[in-house]
Coordinates of C-alpha atoms (C1' of nucleotides) in Angstrom, one line a residue:
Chain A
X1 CA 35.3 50.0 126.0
X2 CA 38.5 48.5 124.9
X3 CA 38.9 48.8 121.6
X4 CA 36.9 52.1 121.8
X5 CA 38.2 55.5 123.1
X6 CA 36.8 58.3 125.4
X7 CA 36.8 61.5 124.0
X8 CA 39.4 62.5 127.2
X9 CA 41.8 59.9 126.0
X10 CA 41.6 60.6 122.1
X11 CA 42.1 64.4 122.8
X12 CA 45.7 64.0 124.9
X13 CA 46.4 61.2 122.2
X14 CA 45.8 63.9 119.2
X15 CA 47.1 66.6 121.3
X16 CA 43.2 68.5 120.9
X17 CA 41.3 69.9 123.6
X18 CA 38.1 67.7 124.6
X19 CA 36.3 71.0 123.2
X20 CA 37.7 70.2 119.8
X21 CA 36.4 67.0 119.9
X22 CA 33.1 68.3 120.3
X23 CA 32.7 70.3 117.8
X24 CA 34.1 68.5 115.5
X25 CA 31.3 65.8 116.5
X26 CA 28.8 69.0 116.5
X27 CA 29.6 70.0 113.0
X28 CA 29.7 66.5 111.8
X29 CA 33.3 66.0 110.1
X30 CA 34.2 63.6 113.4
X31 CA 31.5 61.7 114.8
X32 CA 32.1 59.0 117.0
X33 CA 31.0 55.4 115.3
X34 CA 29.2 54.6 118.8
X35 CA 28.3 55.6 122.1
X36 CA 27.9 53.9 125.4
X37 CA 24.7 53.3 127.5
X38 CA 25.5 56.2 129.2
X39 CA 25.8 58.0 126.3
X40 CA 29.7 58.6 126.2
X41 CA 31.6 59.0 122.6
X42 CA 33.1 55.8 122.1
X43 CA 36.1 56.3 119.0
X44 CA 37.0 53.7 117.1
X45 CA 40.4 53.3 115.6
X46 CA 38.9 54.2 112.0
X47 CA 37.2 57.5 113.2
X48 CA 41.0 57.7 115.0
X49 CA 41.9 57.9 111.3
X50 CA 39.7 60.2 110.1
X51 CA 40.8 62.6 113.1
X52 CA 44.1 61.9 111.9
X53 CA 43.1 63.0 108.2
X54 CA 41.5 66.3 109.8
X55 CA 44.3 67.3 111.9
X56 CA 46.7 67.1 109.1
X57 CA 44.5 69.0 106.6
X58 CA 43.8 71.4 109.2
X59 CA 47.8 72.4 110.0
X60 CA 47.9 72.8 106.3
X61 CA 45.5 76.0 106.8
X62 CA 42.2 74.4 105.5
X63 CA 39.0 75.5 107.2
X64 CA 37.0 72.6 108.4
X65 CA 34.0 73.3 106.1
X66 CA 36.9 72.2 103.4
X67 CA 38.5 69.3 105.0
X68 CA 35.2 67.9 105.2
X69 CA 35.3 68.1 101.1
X70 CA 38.5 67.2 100.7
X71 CA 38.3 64.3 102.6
X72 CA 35.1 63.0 101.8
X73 CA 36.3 63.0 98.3
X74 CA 35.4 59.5 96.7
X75 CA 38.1 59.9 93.9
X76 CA 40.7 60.4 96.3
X77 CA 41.8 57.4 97.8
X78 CA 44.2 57.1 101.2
X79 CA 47.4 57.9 98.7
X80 CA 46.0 60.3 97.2
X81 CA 45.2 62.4 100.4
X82 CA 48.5 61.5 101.1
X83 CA 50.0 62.9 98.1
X84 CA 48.1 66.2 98.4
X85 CA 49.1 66.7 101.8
X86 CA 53.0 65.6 101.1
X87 CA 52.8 68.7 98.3
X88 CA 51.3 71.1 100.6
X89 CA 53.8 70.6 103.0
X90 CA 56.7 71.0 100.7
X91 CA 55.6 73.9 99.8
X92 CA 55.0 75.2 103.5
X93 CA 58.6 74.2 103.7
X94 CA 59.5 76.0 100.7
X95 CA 58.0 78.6 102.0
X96 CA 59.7 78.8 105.3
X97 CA 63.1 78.5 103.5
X98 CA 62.1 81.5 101.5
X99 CA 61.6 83.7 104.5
X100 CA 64.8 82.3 105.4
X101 CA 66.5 83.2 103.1
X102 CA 65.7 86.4 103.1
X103 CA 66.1 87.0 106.8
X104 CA 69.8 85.5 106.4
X105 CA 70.1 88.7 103.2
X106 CA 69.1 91.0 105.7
X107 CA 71.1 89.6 108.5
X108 CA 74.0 89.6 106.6
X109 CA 73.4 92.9 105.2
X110 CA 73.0 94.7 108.4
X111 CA 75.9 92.8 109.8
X112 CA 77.9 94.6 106.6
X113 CA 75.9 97.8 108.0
X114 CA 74.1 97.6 104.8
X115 CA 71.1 99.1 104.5
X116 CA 68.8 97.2 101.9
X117 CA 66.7 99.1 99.4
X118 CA 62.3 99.0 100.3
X119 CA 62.6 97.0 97.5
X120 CA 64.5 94.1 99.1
X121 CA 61.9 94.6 102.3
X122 CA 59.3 93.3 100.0
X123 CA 60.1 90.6 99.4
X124 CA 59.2 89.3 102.8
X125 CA 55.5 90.4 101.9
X126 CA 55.7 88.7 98.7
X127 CA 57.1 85.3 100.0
X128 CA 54.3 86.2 102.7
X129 CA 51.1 86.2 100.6
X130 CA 52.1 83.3 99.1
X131 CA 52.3 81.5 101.9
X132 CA 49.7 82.9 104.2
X133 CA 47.1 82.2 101.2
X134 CA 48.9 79.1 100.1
X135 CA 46.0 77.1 101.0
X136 CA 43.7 79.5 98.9
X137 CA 46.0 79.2 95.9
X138 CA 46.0 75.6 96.1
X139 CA 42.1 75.8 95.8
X140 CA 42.0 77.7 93.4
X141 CA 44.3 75.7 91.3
X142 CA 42.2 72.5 92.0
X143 CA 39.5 74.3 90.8
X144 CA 40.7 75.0 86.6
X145 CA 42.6 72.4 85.9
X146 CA 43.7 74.3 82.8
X147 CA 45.1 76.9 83.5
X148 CA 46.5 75.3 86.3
X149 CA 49.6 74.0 84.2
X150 CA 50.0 77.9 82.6
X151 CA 50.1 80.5 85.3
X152 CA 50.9 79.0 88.4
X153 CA 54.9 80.5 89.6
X154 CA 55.4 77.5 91.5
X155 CA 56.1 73.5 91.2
X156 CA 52.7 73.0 91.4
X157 CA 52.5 68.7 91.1
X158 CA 56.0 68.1 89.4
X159 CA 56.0 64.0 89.3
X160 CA 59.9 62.5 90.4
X161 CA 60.5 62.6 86.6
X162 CA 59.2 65.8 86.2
X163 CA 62.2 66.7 89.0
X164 CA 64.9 64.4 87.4
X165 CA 64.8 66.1 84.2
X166 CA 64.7 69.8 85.5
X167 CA 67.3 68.9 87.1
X168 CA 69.3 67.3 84.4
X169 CA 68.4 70.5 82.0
X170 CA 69.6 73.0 85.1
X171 CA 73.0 70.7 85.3
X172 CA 73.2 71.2 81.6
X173 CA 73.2 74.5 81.5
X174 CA 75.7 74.6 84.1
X175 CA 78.2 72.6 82.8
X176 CA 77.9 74.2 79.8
X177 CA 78.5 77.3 81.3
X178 CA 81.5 75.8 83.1
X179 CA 82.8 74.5 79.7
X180 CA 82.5 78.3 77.8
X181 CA 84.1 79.9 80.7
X182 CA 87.1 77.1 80.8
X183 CA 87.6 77.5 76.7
X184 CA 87.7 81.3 77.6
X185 CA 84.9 82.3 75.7
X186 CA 83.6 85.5 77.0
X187 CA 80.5 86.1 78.8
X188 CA 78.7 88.5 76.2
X189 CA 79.2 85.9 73.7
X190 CA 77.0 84.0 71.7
X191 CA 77.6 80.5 73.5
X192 CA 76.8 82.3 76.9
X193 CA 74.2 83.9 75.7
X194 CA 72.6 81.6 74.5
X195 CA 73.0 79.4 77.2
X196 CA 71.4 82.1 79.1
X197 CA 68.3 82.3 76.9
X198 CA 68.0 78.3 76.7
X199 CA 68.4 78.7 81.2
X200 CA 65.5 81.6 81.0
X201 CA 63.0 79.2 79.2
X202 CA 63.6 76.7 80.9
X203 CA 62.3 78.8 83.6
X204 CA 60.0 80.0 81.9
X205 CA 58.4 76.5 81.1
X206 CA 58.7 74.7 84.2
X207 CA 58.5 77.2 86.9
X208 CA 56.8 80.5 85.7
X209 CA 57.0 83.6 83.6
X210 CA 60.5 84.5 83.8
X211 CA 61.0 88.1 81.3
X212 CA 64.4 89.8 80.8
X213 CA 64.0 91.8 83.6
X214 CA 63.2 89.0 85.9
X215 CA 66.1 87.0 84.7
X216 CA 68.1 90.2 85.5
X217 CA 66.9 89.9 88.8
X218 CA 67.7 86.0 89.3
X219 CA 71.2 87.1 87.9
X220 CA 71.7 89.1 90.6
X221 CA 69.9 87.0 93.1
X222 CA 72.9 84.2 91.8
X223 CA 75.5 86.2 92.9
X224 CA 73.9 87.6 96.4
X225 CA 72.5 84.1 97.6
X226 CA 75.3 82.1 98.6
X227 CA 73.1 79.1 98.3
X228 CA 73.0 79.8 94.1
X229 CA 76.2 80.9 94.5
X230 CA 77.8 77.4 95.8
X231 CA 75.8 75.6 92.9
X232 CA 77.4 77.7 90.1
X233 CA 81.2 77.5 92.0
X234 CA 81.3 74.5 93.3
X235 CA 81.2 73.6 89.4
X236 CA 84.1 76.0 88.9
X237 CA 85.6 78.9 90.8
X238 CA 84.3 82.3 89.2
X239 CA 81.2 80.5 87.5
X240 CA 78.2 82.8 89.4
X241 CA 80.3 86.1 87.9
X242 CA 80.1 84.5 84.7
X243 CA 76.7 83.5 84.5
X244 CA 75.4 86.7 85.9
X245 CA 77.1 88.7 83.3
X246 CA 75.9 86.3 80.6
X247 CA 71.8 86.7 81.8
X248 CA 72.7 90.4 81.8
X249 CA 74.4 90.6 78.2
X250 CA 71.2 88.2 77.1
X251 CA 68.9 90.6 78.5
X252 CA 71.0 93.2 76.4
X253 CA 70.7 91.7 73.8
X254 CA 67.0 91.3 73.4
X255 CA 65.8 93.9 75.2
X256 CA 67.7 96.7 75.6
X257 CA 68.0 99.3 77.9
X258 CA 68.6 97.5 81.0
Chain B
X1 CA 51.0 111.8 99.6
X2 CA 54.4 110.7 97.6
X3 CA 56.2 109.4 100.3
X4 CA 52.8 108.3 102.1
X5 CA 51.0 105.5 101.1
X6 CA 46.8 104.7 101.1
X7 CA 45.1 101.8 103.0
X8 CA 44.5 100.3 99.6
X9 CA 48.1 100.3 98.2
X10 CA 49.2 99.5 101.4
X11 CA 47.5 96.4 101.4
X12 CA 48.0 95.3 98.1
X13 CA 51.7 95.4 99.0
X14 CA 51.5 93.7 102.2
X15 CA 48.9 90.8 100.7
X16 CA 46.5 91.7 102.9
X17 CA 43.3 93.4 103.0
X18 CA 42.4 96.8 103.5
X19 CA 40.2 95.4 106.4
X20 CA 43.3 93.9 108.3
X21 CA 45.1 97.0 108.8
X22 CA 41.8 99.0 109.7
X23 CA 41.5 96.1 112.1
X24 CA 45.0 96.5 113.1
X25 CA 44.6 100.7 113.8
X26 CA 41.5 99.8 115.5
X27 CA 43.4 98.0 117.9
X28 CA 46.2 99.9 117.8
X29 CA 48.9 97.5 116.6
X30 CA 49.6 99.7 113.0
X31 CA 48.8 102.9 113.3
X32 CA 49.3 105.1 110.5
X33 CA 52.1 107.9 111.2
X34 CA 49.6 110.6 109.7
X35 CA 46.2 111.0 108.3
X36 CA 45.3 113.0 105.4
X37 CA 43.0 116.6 105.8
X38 CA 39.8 114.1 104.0
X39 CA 40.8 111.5 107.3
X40 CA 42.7 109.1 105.0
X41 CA 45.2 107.0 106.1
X42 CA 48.7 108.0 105.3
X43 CA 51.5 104.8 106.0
X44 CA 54.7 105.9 106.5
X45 CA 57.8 103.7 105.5
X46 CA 58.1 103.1 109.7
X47 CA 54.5 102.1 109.5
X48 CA 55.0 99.8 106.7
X49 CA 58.0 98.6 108.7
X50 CA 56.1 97.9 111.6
X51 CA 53.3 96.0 109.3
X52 CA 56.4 93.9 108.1
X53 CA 57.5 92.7 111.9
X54 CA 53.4 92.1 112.6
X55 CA 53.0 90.2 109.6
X56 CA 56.1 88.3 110.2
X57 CA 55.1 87.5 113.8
X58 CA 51.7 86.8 112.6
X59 CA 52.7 84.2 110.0
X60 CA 54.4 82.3 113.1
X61 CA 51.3 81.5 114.6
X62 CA 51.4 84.3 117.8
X63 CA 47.9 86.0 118.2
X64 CA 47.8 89.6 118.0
X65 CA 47.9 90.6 121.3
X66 CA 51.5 88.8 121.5
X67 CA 52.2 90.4 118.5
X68 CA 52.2 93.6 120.0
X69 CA 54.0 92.7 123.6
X70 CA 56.8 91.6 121.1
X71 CA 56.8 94.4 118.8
X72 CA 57.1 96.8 121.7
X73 CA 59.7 94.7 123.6
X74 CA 62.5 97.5 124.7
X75 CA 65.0 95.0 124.8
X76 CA 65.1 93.7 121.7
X77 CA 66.2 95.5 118.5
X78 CA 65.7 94.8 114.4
X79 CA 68.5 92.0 114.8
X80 CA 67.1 90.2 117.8
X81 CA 63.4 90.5 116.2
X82 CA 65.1 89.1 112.4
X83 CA 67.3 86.6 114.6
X84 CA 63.9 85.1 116.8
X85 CA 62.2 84.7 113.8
X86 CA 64.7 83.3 111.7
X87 CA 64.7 80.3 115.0
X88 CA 61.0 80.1 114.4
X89 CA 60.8 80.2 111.3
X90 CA 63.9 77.3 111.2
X91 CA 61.4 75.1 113.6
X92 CA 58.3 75.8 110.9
X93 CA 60.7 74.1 108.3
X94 CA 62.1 71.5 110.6
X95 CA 58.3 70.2 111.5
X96 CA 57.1 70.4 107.7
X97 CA 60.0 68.1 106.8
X98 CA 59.1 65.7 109.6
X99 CA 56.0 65.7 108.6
X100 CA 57.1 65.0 105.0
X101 CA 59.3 62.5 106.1
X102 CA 56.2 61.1 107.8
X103 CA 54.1 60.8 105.0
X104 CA 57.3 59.2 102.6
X105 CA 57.5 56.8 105.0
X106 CA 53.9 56.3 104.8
X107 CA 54.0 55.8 101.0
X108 CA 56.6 53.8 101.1
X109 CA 55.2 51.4 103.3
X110 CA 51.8 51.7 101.3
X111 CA 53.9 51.2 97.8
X112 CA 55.3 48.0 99.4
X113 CA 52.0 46.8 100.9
X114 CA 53.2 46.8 104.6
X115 CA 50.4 48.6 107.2
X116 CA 52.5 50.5 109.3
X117 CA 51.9 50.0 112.8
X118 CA 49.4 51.9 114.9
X119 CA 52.6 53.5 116.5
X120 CA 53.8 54.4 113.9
X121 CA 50.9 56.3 112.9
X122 CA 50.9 58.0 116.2
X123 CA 53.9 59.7 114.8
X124 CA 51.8 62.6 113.1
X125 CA 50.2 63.4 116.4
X126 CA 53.1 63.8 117.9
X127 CA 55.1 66.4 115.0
X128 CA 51.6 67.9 114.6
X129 CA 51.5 68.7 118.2
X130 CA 54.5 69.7 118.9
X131 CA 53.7 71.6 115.2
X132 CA 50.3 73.4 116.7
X133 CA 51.8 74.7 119.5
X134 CA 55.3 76.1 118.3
X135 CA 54.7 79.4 119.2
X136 CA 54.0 78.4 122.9
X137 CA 57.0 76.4 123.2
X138 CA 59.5 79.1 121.5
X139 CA 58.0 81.1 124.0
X140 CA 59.1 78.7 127.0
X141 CA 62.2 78.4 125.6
X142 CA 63.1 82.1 126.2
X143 CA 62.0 82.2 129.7
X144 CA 66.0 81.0 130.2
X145 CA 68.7 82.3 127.8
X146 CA 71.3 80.0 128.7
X147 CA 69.9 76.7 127.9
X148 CA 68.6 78.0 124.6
X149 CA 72.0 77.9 123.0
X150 CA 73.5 75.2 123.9
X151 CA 70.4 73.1 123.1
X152 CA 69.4 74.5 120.0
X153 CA 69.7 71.3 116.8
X154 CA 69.9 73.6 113.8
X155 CA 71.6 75.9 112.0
X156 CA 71.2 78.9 114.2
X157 CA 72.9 81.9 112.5
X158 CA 76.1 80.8 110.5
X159 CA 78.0 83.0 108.3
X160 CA 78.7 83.3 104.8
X161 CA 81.9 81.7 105.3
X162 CA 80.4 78.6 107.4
X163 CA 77.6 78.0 104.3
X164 CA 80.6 78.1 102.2
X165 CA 82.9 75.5 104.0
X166 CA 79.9 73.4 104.6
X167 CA 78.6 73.4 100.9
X168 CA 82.9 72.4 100.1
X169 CA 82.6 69.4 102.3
X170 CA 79.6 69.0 100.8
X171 CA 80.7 68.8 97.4
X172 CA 84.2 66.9 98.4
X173 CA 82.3 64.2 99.6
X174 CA 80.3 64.0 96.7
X175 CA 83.0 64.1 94.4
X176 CA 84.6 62.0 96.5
X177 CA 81.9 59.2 96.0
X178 CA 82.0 60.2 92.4
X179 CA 85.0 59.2 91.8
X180 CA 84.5 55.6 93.8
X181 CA 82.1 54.4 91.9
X182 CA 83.7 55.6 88.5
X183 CA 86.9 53.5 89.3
X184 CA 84.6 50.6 90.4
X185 CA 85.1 49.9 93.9
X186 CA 82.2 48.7 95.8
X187 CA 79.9 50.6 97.9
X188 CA 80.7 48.3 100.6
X189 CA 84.5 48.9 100.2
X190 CA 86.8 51.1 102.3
X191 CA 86.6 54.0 100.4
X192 CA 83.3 54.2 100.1
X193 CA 82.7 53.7 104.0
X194 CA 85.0 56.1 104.5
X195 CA 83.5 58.8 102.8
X196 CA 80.2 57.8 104.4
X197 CA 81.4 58.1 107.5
X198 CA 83.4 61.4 107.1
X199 CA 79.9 62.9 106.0
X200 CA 78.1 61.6 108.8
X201 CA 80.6 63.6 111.2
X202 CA 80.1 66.7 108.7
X203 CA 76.5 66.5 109.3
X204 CA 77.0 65.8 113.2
X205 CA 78.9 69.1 113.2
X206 CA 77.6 71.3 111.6
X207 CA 73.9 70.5 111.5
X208 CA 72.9 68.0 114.5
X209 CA 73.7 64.6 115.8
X210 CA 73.5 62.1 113.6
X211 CA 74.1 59.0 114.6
X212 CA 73.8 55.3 112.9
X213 CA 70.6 54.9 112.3
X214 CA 69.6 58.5 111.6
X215 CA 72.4 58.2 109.2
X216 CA 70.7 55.0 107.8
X217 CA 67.5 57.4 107.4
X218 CA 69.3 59.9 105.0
X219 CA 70.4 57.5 103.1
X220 CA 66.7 55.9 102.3
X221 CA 66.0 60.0 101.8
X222 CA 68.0 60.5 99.4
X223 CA 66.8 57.8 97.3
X224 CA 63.1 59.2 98.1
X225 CA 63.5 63.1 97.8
X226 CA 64.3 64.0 93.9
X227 CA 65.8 67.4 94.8
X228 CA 68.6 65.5 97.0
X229 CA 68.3 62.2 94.6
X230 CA 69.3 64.9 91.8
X231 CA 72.4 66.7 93.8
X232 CA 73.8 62.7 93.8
X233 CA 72.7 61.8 90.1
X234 CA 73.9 64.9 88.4
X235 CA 77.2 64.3 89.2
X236 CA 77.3 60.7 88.2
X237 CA 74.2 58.5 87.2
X238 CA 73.5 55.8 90.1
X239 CA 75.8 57.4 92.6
X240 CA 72.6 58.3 95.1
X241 CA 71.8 54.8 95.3
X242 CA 75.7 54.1 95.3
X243 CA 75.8 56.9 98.2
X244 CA 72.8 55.3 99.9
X245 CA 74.3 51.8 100.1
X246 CA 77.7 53.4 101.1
X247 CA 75.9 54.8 104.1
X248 CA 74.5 51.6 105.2
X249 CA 77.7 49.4 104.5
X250 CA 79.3 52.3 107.1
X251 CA 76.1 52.4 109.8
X252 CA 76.4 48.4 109.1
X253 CA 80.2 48.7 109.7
X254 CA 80.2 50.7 113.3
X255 CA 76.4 49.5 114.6
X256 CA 76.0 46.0 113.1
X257 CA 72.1 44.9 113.5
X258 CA 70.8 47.5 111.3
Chain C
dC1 C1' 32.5 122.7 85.8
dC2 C1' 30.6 118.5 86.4
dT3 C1' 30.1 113.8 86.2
dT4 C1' 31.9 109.1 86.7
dG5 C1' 34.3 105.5 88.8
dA6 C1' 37.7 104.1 91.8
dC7 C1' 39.1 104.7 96.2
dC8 C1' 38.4 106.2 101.1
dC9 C1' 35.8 106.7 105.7
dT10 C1' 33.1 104.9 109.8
dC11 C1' 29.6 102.0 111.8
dA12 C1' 27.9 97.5 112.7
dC13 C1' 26.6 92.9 112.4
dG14 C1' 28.3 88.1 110.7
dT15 C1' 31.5 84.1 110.9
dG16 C1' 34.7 80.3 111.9
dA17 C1' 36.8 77.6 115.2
dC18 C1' 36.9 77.0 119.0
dG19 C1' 37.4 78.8 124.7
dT20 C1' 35.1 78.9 129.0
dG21 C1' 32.2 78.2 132.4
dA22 C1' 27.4 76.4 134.3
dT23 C1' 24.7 72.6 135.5
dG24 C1' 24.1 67.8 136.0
dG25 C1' 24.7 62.6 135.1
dC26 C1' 28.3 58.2 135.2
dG27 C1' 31.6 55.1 137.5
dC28 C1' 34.7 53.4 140.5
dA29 C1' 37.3 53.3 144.9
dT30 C1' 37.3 54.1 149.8
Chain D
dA1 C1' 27.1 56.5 150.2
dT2 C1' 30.3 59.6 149.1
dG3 C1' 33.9 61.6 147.0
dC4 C1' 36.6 62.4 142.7
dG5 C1' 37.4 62.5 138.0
dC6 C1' 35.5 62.2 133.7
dC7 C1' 31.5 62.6 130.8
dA8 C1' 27.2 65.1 128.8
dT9 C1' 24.7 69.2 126.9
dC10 C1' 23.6 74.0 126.6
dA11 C1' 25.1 78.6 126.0
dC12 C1' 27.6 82.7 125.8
dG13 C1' 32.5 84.7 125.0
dT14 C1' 36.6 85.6 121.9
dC15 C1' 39.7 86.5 118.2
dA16 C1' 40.7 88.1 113.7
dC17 C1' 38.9 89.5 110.7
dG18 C1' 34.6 89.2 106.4
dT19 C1' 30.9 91.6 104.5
dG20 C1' 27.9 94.9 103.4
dA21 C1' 25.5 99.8 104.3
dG22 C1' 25.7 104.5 103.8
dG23 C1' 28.3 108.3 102.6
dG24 C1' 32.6 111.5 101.6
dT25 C1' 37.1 112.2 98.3
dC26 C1' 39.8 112.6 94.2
dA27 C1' 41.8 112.5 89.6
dA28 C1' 40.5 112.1 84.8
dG29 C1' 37.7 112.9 81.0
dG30 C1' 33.8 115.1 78.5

DNA sequence: CCTTGACCCTCACGTGACGTGATGGCGCAT
DNA sequence: ATGCGCCATCACGTCACGTGAGGGTCAAGG
């Protein structure tokens, strides 16, 4: 009774009701390891663990019928788990950021007694879905691992090198657009525009689908989000203008009508 | 029907199911504005806005029922509503980075072969209970308005204009260490400590008290988190570890024992 | 005009993850 | 031996929907 804890003390220690506890023992995906005499749970420090594992799969919006999958997954080792659950929770963060975000654009618009367009209120609902069925799109991408790499909008599994050199391409881009707009070359030329199109595929190729019009969009996005803003002139002072009218005369230019 | 829209598009919109809002006029939380002569629903753009706050709310972990005592709270408008759940929202992001940070740590110590201590696997419980009952606690936390901004660690609600002095400092300092480890000097010299320290007090300032060792901790975060590894590198290849020794030299400088 | 298929309606029971007692057995201190 | 606090097992309640069943509505095409 030592080494071993009560299901009273485990429950304040994981911050669960007792309740908890027993259901989880009920349904199987906690049991205690032993019981006393008298019949009491008796925890040990590995089924601590495994709490542990549950908990954390659980905040991330798993039901328990899946945790119990996921965790009794022999190809996935302690790393692993914690790998999975390290990407989940970036993307939770991302997520929050994104509502963020957009609370701050409609903060800041009201506060110019803007009114934004329906348009801009949906965003909210699209940042939303994603996130409220983040956990359902994660399953699902588990699932195919094919088309996995293809459709998914979002950084899916990027490895640190992955990151290091979509980083290095998007600080290409930049500075290259900082160079054409210090040799005065104008926006709607072909060195802008090009640097445009080579900034849309990368999109397109690391992050998702990213059309003419949708590059339109992150063009404007640059200039309203003073986040993308700061990247672009902190480089060099006037560099967001320049870039936005250089996706823009892109777009123009191969697909006009925009 | 133009300016109306159906349960089903509705919901498509929203990312929810036609289910949840009849669940949600059931109960009387969304109610459409109108109803077709066949008994359709007909959502207004108030309706949708409304939907928008639930969702929003709902996202934030508050039950329905709290939903709609918050909704219908005569004291506070469409800025109070975006401003609470831009706080929440801010804590949401806040825990998922602890937890993140958690779990690096983890990996870290698992990449080096050191078992952390039981402690220090406590940790989790801890974020992940303070995590599980957010909403309760926010709620606590508005029973007095006074102490709520004074006490408050993040970034509350700052302006365009604070974003855009914060991300200059930002990029001084970077440039700053930049240029130090172009001309050679050591990231245990003067200059380097200097600059540490001046963005230690920039990050006390603005963002919350950092002190030493929490200081110490960026640094180790920078080398571990690509997207601020890459903010470092793209300026100048090995300036985030540069940066991170800098920091320590400085936390080693003022609080020796580290 | 009439069919077809996609959408809508209202019941109404099912489900997941527990909450909330009810009733009774340990265990230790006074 | 007698509280008092913690433990056990039923067992029903709750919340936020899921999941059909059975039937009306509507716009498009034959």
């Amino acid at each position: 009774m030592d080494d071993h804890l009560t299901v009273g003390r485990l429950a304040e220690l994981a911050g669960v009701t007792v309740r908890t506890l027993h259901h989880y023992d009920e349904i199987g995906l906690v049991t205690p390891s032993a019981r006393t005499a008298a019949g009491y749970r008796a925890y040990a420090a590995a089924d601590v663990e495994r709490l542990r594992q549950v908990l954390t799969y659980r905040r991330l919006g798993f039901g328990l019928r899946e945790v119990a999958e996921l965790i009794s997954d022999p190809r996935a080792d302690a790393v692993a788990h914690l790998r999975r659950q390290r990407e989940l929770l970036v993307g939770q963060r991302e997520q929050a950021a994104a509502l963020i975000a957009a609370i701050d654009k409609e903060l800041e618009a009201r506060a110019m007694g803007i009114k934004l367009t329906p348009q801009e209120h949906l965003e909210v609902f699209g940042t939303d879905k994603v996130g409220g069925e983040w956990a359902a799109e994660a399953r699902e991408r588990w699932g195919d691992t094919d088309a996995y790499q293809v459709s998914q909008r979002r950084t899916a599994s990027y490895t640190k090198e992955d990151w290091t050199r979509i980083k290095a391409e998007a600080d290409a881009v930049r500075d290259g657009f900082a160079e054409a707009l210090r040799t005065g070359l104008p926006a709607s030329g072909a060195r802008a525009m090009d640097l445009a199109e080579r900034h849309r595929q990368h999109i397109s190729q690391y992050f998702y689908e990213c059309g003419y019009p949708m590059h339109r969009g992150l063009a404007d996005m640059y200039l309203a989000d003073p986040r993308f803003t700061g990247h672009y002139e902190s480089a060099e002072p006037g560099l967001a203008q320049y870039v936005h009218d250089a996706f823009h005369a892109n777009a123009d230019r191969h697909q006009p009508a925009g």
